[in-house]
PDB file of C-alpha atoms and ligand atoms in Angstrom:
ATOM      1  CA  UNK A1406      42.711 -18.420  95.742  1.00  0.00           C
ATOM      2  CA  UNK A1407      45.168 -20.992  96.672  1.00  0.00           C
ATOM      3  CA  UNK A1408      47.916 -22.485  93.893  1.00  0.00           C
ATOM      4  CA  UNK A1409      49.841 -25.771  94.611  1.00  0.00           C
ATOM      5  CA  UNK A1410      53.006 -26.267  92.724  1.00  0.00           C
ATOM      6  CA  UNK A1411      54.486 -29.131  92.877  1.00  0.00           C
ATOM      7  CA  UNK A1412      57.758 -30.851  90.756  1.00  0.00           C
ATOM      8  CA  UNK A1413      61.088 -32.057  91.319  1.00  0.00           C
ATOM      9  CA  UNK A1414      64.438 -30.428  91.600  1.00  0.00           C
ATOM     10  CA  UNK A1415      65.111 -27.616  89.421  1.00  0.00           C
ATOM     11  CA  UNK A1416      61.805 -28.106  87.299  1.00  0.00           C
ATOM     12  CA  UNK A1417      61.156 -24.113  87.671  1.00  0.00           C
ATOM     13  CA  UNK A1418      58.340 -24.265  90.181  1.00  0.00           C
ATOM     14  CA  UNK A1419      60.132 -21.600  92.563  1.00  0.00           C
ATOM     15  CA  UNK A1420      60.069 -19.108  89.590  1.00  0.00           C
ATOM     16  CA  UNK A1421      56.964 -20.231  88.702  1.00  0.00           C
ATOM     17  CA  UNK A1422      55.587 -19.707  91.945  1.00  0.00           C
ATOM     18  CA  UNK A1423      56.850 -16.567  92.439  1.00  0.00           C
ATOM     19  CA  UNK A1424      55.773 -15.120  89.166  1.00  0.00           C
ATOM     20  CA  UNK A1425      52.204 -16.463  89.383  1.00  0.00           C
ATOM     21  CA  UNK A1426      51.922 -14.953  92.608  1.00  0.00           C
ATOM     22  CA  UNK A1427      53.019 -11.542  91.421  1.00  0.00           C
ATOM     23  CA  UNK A1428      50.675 -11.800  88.571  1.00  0.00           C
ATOM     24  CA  UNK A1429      47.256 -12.672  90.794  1.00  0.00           C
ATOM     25  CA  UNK A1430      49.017 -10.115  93.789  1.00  0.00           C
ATOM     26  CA  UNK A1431      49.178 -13.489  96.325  1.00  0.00           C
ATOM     27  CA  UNK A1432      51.855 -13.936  99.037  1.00  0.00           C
ATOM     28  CA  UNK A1433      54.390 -17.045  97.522  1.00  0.00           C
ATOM     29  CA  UNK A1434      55.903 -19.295  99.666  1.00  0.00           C
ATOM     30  CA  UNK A1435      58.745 -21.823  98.521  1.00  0.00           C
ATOM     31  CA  UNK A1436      58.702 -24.606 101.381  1.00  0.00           C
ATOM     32  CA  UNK A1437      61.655 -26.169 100.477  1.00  0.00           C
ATOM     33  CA  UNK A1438      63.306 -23.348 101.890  1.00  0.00           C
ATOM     34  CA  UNK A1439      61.880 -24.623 105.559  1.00  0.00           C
ATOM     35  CA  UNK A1440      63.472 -28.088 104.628  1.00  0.00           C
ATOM     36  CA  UNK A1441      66.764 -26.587 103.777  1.00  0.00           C
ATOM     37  CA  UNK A1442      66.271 -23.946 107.080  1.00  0.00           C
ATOM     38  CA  UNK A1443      66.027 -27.121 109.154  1.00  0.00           C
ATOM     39  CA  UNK A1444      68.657 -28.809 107.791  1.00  0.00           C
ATOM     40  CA  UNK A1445      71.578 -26.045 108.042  1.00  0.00           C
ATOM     41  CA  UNK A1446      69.749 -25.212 111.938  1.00  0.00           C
ATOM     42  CA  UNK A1447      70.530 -29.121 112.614  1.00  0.00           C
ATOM     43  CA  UNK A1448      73.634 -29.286 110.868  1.00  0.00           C
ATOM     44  CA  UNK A1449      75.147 -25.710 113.019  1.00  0.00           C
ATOM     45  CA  UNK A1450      73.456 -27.503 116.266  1.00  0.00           C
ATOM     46  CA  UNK A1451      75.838 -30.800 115.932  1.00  0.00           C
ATOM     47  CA  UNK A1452      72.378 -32.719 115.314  1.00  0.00           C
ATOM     48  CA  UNK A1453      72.235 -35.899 113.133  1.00  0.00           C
ATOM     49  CA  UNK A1454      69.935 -35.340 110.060  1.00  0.00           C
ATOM     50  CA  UNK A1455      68.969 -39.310 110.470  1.00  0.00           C
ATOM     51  CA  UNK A1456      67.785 -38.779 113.768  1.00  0.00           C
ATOM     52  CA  UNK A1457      63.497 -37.648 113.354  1.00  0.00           C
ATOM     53  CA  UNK A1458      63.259 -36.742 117.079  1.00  0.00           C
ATOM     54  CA  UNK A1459      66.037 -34.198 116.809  1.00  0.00           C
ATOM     55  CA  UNK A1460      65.536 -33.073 113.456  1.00  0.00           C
ATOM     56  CA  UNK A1461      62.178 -32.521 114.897  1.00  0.00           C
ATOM     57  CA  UNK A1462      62.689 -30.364 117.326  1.00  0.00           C
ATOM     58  CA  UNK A1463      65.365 -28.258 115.515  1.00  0.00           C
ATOM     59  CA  UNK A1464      62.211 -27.791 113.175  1.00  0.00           C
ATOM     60  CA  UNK A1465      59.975 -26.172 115.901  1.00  0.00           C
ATOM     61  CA  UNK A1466      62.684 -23.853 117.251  1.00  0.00           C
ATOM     62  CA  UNK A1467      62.675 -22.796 113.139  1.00  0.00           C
ATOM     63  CA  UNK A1468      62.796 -18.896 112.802  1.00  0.00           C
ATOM     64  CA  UNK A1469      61.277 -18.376 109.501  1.00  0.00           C
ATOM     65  CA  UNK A1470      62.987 -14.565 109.228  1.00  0.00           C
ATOM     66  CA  UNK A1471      65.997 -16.352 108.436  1.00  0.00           C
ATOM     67  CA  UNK A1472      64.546 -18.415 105.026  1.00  0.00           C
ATOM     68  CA  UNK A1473      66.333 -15.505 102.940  1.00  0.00           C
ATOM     69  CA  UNK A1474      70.189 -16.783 104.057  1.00  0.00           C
ATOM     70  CA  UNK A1475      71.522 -17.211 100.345  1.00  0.00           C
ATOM     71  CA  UNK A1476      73.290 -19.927 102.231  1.00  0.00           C
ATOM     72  CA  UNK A1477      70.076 -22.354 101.655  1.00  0.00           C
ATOM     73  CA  UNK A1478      70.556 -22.315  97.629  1.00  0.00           C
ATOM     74  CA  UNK A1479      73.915 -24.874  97.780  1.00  0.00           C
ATOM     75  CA  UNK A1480      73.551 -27.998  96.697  1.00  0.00           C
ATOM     76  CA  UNK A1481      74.428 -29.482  99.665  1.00  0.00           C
ATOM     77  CA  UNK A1482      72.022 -27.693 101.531  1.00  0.00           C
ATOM     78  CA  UNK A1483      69.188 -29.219  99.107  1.00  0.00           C
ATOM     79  CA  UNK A1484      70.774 -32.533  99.757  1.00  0.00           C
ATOM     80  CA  UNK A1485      70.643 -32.280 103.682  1.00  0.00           C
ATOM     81  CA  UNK A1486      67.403 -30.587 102.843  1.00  0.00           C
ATOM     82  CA  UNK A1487      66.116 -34.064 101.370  1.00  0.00           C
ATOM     83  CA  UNK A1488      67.230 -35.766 104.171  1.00  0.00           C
ATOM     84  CA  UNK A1489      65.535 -34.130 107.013  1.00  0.00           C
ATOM     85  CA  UNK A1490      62.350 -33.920 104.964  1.00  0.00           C
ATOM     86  CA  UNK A1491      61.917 -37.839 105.082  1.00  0.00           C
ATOM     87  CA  UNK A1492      60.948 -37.790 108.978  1.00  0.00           C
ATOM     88  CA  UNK A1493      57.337 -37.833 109.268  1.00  0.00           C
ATOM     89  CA  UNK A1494      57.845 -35.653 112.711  1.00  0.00           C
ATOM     90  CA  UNK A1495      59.952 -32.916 111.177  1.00  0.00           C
ATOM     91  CA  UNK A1496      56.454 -32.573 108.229  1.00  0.00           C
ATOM     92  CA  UNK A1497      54.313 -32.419 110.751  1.00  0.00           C
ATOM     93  CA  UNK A1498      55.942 -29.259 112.572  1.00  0.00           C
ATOM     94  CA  UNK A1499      56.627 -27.871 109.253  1.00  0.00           C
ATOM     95  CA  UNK A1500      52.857 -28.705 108.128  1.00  0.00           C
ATOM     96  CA  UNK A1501      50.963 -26.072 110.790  1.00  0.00           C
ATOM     97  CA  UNK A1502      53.290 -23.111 108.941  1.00  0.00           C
ATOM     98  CA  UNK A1503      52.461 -24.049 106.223  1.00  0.00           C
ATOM     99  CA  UNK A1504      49.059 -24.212 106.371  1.00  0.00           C
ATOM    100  CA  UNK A1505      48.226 -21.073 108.400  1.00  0.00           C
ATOM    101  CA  UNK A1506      50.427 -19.250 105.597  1.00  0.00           C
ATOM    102  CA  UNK A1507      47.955 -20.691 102.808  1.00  0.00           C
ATOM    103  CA  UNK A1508      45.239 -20.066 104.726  1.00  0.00           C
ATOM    104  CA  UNK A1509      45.567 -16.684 104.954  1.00  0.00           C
ATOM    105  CA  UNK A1510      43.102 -13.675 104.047  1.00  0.00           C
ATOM    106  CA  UNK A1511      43.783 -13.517 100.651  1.00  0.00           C
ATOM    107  CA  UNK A1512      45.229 -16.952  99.668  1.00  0.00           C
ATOM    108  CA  UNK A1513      48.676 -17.526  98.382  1.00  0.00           C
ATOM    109  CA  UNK A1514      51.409 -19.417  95.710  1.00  0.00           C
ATOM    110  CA  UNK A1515      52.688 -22.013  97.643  1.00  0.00           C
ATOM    111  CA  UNK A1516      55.743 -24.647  95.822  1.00  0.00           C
ATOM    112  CA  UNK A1517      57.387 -27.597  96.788  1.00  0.00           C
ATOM    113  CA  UNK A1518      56.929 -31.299  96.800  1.00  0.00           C
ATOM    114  CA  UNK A1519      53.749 -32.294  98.710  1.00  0.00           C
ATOM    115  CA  UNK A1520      51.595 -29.082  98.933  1.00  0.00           C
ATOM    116  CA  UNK A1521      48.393 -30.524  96.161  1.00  0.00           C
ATOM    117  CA  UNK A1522      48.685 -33.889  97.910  1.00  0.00           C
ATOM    118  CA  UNK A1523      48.903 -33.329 101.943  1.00  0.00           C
ATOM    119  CA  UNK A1524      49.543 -30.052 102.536  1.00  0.00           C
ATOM    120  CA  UNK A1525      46.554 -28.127 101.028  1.00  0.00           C
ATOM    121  CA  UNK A1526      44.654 -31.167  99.155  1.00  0.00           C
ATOM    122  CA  UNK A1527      41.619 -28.715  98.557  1.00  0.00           C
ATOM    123  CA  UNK A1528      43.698 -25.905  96.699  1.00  0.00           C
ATOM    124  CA  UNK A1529      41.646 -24.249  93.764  1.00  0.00           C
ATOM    125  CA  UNK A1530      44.412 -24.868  91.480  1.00  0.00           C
ATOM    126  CA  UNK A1531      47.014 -27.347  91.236  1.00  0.00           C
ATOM    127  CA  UNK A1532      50.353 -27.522  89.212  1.00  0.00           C
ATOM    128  CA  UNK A1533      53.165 -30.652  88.793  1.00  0.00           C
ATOM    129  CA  UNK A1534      55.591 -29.431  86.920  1.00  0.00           C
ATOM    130  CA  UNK A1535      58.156 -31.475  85.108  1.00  0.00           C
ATOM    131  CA  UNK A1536      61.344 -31.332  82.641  1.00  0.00           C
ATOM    132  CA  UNK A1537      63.287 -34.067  81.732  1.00  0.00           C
ATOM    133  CA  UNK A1538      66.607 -34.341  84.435  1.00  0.00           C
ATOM    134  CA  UNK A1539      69.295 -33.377  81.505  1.00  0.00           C
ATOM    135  CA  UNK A1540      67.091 -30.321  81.250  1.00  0.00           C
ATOM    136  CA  UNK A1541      66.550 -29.446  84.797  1.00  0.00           C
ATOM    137  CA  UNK A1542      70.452 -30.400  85.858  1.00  0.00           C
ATOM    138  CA  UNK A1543      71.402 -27.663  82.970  1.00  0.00           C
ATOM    139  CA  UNK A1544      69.249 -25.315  84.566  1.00  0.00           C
ATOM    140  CA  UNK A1545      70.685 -25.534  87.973  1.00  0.00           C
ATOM    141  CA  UNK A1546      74.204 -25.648  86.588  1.00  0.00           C
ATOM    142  CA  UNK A1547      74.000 -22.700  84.940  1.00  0.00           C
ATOM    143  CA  UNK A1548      72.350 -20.802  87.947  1.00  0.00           C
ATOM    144  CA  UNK A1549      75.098 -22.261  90.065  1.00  0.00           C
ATOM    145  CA  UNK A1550      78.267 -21.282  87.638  1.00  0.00           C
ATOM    146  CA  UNK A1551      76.096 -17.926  87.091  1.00  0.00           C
ATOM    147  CA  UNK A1552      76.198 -17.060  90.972  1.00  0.00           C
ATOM    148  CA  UNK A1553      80.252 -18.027  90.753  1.00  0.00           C
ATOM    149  CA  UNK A1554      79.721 -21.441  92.585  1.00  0.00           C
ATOM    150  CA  UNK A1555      82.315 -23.546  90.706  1.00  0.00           C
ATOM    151  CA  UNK A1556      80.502 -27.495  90.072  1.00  0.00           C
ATOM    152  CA  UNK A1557      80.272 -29.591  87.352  1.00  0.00           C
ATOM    153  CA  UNK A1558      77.086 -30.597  85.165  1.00  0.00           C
ATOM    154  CA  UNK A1559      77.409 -34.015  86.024  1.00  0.00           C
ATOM    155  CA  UNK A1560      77.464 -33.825  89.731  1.00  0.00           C
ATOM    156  CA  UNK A1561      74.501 -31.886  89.607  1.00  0.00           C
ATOM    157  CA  UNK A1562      72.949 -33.902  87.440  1.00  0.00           C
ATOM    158  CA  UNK A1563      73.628 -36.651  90.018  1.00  0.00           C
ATOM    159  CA  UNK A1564      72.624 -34.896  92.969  1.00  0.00           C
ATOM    160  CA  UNK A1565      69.267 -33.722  91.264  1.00  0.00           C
ATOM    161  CA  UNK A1566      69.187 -38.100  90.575  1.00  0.00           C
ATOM    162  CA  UNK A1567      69.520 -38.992  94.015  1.00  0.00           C
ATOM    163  CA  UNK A1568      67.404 -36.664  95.329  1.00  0.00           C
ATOM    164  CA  UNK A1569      64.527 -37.228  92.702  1.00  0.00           C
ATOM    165  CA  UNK A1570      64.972 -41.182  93.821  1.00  0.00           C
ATOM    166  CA  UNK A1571      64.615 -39.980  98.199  1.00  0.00           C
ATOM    167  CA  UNK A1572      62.028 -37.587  97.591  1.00  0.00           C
ATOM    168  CA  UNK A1573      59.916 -40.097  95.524  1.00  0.00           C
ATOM    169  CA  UNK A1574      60.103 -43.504  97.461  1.00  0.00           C
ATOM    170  CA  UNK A1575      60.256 -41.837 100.923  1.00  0.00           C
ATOM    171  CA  UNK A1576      56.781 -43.121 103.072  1.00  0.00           C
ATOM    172  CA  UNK A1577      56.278 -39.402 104.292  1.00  0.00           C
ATOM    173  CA  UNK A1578      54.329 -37.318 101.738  1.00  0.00           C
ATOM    174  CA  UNK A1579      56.135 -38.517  98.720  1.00  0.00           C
ATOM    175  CA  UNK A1580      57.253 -36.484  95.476  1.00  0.00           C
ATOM    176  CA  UNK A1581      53.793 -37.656  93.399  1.00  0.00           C
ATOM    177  CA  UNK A1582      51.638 -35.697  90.729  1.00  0.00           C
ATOM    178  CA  UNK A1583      48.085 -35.156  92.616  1.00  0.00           C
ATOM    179  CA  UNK A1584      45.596 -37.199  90.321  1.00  0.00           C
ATOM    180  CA  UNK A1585      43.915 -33.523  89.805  1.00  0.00           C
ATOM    181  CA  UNK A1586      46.858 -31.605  89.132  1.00  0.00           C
ATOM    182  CA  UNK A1587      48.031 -30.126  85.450  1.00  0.00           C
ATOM    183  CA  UNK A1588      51.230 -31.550  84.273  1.00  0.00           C
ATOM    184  CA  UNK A1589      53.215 -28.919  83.180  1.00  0.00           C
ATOM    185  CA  UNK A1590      56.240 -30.161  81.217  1.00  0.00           C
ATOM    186  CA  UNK A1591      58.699 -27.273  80.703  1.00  0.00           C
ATOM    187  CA  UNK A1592      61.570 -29.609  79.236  1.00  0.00           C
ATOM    188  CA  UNK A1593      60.874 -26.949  76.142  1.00  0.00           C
ATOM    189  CA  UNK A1594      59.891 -24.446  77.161  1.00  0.00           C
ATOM    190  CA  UNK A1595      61.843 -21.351  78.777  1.00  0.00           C
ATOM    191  CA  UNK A1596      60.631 -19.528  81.750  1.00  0.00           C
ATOM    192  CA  UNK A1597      58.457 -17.354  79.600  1.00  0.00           C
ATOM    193  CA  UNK A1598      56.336 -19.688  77.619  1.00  0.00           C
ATOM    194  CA  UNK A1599      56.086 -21.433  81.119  1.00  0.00           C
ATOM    195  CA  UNK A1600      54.271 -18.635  82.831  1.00  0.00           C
ATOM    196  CA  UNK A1601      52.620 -18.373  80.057  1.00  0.00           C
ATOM    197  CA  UNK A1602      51.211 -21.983  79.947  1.00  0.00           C
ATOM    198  CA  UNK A1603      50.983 -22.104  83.785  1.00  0.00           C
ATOM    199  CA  UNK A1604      48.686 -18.777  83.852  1.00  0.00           C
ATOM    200  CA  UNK A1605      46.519 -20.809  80.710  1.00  0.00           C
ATOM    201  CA  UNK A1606      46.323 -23.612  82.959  1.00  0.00           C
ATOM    202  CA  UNK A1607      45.051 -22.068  86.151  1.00  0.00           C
ATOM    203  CA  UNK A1608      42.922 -19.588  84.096  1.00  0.00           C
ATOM    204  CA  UNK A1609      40.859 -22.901  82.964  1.00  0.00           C
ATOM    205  CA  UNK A1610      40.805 -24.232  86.505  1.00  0.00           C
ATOM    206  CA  UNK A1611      39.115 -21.505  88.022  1.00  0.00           C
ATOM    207  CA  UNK A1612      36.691 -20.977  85.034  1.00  0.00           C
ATOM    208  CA  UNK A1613      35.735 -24.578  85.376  1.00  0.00           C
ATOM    209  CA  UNK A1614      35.580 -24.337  89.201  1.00  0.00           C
ATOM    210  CA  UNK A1615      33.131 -21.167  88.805  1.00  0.00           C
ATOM    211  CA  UNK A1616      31.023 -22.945  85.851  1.00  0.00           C
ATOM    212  CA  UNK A1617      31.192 -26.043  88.330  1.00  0.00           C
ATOM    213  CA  UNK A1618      30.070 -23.459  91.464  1.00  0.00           C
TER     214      UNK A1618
HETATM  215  O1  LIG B 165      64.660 -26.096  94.436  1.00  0.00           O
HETATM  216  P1  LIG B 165      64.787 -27.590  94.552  1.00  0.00           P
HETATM  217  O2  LIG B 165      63.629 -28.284  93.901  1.00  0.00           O
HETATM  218  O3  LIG B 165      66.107 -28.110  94.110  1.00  0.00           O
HETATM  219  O4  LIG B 165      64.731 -27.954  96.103  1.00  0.00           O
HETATM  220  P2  LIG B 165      63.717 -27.434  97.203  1.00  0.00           P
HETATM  221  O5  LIG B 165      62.357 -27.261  96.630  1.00  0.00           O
HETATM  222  O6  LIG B 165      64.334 -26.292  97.901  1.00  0.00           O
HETATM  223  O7  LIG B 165      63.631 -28.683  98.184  1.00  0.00           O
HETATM  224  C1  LIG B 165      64.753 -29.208  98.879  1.00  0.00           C
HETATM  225  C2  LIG B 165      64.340 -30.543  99.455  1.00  0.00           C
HETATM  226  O8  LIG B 165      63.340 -30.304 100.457  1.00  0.00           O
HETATM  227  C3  LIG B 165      63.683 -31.503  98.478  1.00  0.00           C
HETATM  228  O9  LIG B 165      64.626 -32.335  97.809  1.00  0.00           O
HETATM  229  C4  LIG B 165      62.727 -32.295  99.349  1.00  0.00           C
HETATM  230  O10 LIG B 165      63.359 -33.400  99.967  1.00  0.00           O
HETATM  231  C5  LIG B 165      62.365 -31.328 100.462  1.00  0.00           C
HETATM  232  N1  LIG B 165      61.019 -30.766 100.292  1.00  0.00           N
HETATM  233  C6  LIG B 165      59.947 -31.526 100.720  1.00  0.00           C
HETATM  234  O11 LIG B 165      60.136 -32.662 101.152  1.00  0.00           O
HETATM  235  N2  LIG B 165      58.683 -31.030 100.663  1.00  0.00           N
HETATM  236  C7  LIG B 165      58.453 -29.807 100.184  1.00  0.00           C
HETATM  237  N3  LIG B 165      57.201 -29.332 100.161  1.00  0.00           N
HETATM  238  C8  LIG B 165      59.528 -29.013  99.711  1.00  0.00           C
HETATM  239  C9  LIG B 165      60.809 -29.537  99.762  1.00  0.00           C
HETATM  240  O1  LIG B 166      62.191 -24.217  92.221  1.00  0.00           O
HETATM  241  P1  LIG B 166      62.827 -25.215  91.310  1.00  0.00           P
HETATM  242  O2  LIG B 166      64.008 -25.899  91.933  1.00  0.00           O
HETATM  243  O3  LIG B 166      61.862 -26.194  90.731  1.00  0.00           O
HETATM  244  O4  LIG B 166      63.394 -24.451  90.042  1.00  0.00           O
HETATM  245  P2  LIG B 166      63.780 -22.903  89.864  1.00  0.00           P
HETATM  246  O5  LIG B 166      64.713 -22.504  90.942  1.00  0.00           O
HETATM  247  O6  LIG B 166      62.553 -22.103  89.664  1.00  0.00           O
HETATM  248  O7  LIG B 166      64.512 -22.947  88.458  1.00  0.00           O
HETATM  249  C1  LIG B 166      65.816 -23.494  88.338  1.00  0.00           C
HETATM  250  C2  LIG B 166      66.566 -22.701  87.282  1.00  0.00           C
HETATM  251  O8  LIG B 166      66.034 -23.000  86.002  1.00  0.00           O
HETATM  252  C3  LIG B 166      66.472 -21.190  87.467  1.00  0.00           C
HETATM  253  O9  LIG B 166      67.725 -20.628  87.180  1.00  0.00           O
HETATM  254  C4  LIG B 166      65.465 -20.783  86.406  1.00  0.00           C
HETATM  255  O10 LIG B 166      65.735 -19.482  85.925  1.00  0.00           O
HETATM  256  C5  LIG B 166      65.689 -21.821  85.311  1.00  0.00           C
HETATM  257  N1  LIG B 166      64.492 -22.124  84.519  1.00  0.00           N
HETATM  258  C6  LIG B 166      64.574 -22.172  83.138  1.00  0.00           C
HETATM  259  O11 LIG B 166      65.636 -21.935  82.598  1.00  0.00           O
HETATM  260  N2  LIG B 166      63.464 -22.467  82.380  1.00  0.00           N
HETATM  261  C7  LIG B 166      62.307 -22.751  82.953  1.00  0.00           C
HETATM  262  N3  LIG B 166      61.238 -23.050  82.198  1.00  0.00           N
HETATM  263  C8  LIG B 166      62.208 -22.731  84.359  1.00  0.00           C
HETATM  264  C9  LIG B 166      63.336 -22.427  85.123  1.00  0.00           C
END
């Protein structure tokens, strides 16, 4: 079984995607970690974010051992992150990873921006999960102050802003709800009614895919 989640910043897909996969006992990949891997890679190399053929190859030298580095979860990592991930070159490297890691024996939880639309379009199940940008910017804020990392609400409300607006109009595999995917709007709900309504919505995909099969 293969799950898509997709949604913007801080809508809860990573804890989404992890949970779900602990529930059905699937491997759970968050790709924006590989975005955020290849920017902070670039950034240590000297290499301009803006430039796709560099970016690029910083992306294929990617050692994926290193995705843990709490180092990734900074805002301005997830900024860079955004920036690198509009080159169509530096997708395509990342796509092949990401495939072969769905594509496994058993399936897997994958989350991120683009995996119902481009990079497994044919997933059994897919998620777009949403909450309204107040919501979401709380959400990271408090994570943030939680972990000691002193910012302010608003300037993470503006960074979630700006990089809702890139990861939406960029030409690459935009930010965009797969016409087959469940909306999952967790502006109200917390983390547990979430799981609970995502495991409810996947639950009624795969019944309708095996009345369907
Ligand atoms: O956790 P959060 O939603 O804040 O960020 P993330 O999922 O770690 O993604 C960081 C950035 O990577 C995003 O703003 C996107 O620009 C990019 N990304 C992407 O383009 N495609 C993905 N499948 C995942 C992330
Ligand atoms: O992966 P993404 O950036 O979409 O979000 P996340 O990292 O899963 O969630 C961002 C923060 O919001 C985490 O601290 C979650 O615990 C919290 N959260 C929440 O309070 N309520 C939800 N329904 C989902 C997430």
């Amino acid at each position: 079984m293969i799950v898509a989640i997709d949604g913007p910043a801080a809508s809860g897909k990573g804890t989404l995607g992890k949970r779900v996969a602990a529930h059905y006992g699937l491997p759970h990949l968050d790709t924006g970690l590989l975005y955020r891997a290849v920017a902070r890679d670039a950034l240590t190399q000297g290499v301009d974010l803006d430039d796709a053929e560099a970016a690029a190859k910083v992306a294929s030298a990617l050692d994926v051992a290193t995705l843990g580095d709490p180092a990734l979860r900074t805002v301005g990592a997830g900024e860079s992150a955004s920036r690198v991930a509009r080159h169509p070159a530096v997708r395509t490297v990342l796509l092949a990873y990401q495939r072969s890691f769905a594509y496994g024996p058993e399936g897997a939880v994958l989350d991120g921006r683009d995996i119902g639309t481009v990079i497994c379009p044919d997933a059994d199940v897919k998620l777009f999960v949403s909450a309204s940008p107040e919501v979401r910017a709380l959400r990271r804020f408090l994570e943030l102050t939680g972990r000691g990392v002193a910012v302010s609400e608003a300037s993470v409300l503006a960074d979630i802003r700006a990089r809702d607006e890139r990861d939406s109009t960029r030409g690459a595999a935009p930010l965009v709800r797969a016409p087959d995917a469940a909306l999952l709007d967790t502006t109200n709900l917390d983390i547990d009614a979430a799981f609970r309504a995502a495991i409810d919505l996947i639950e009624a995909a795969m019944s309708r895919a095996g009345r369907a099969g």
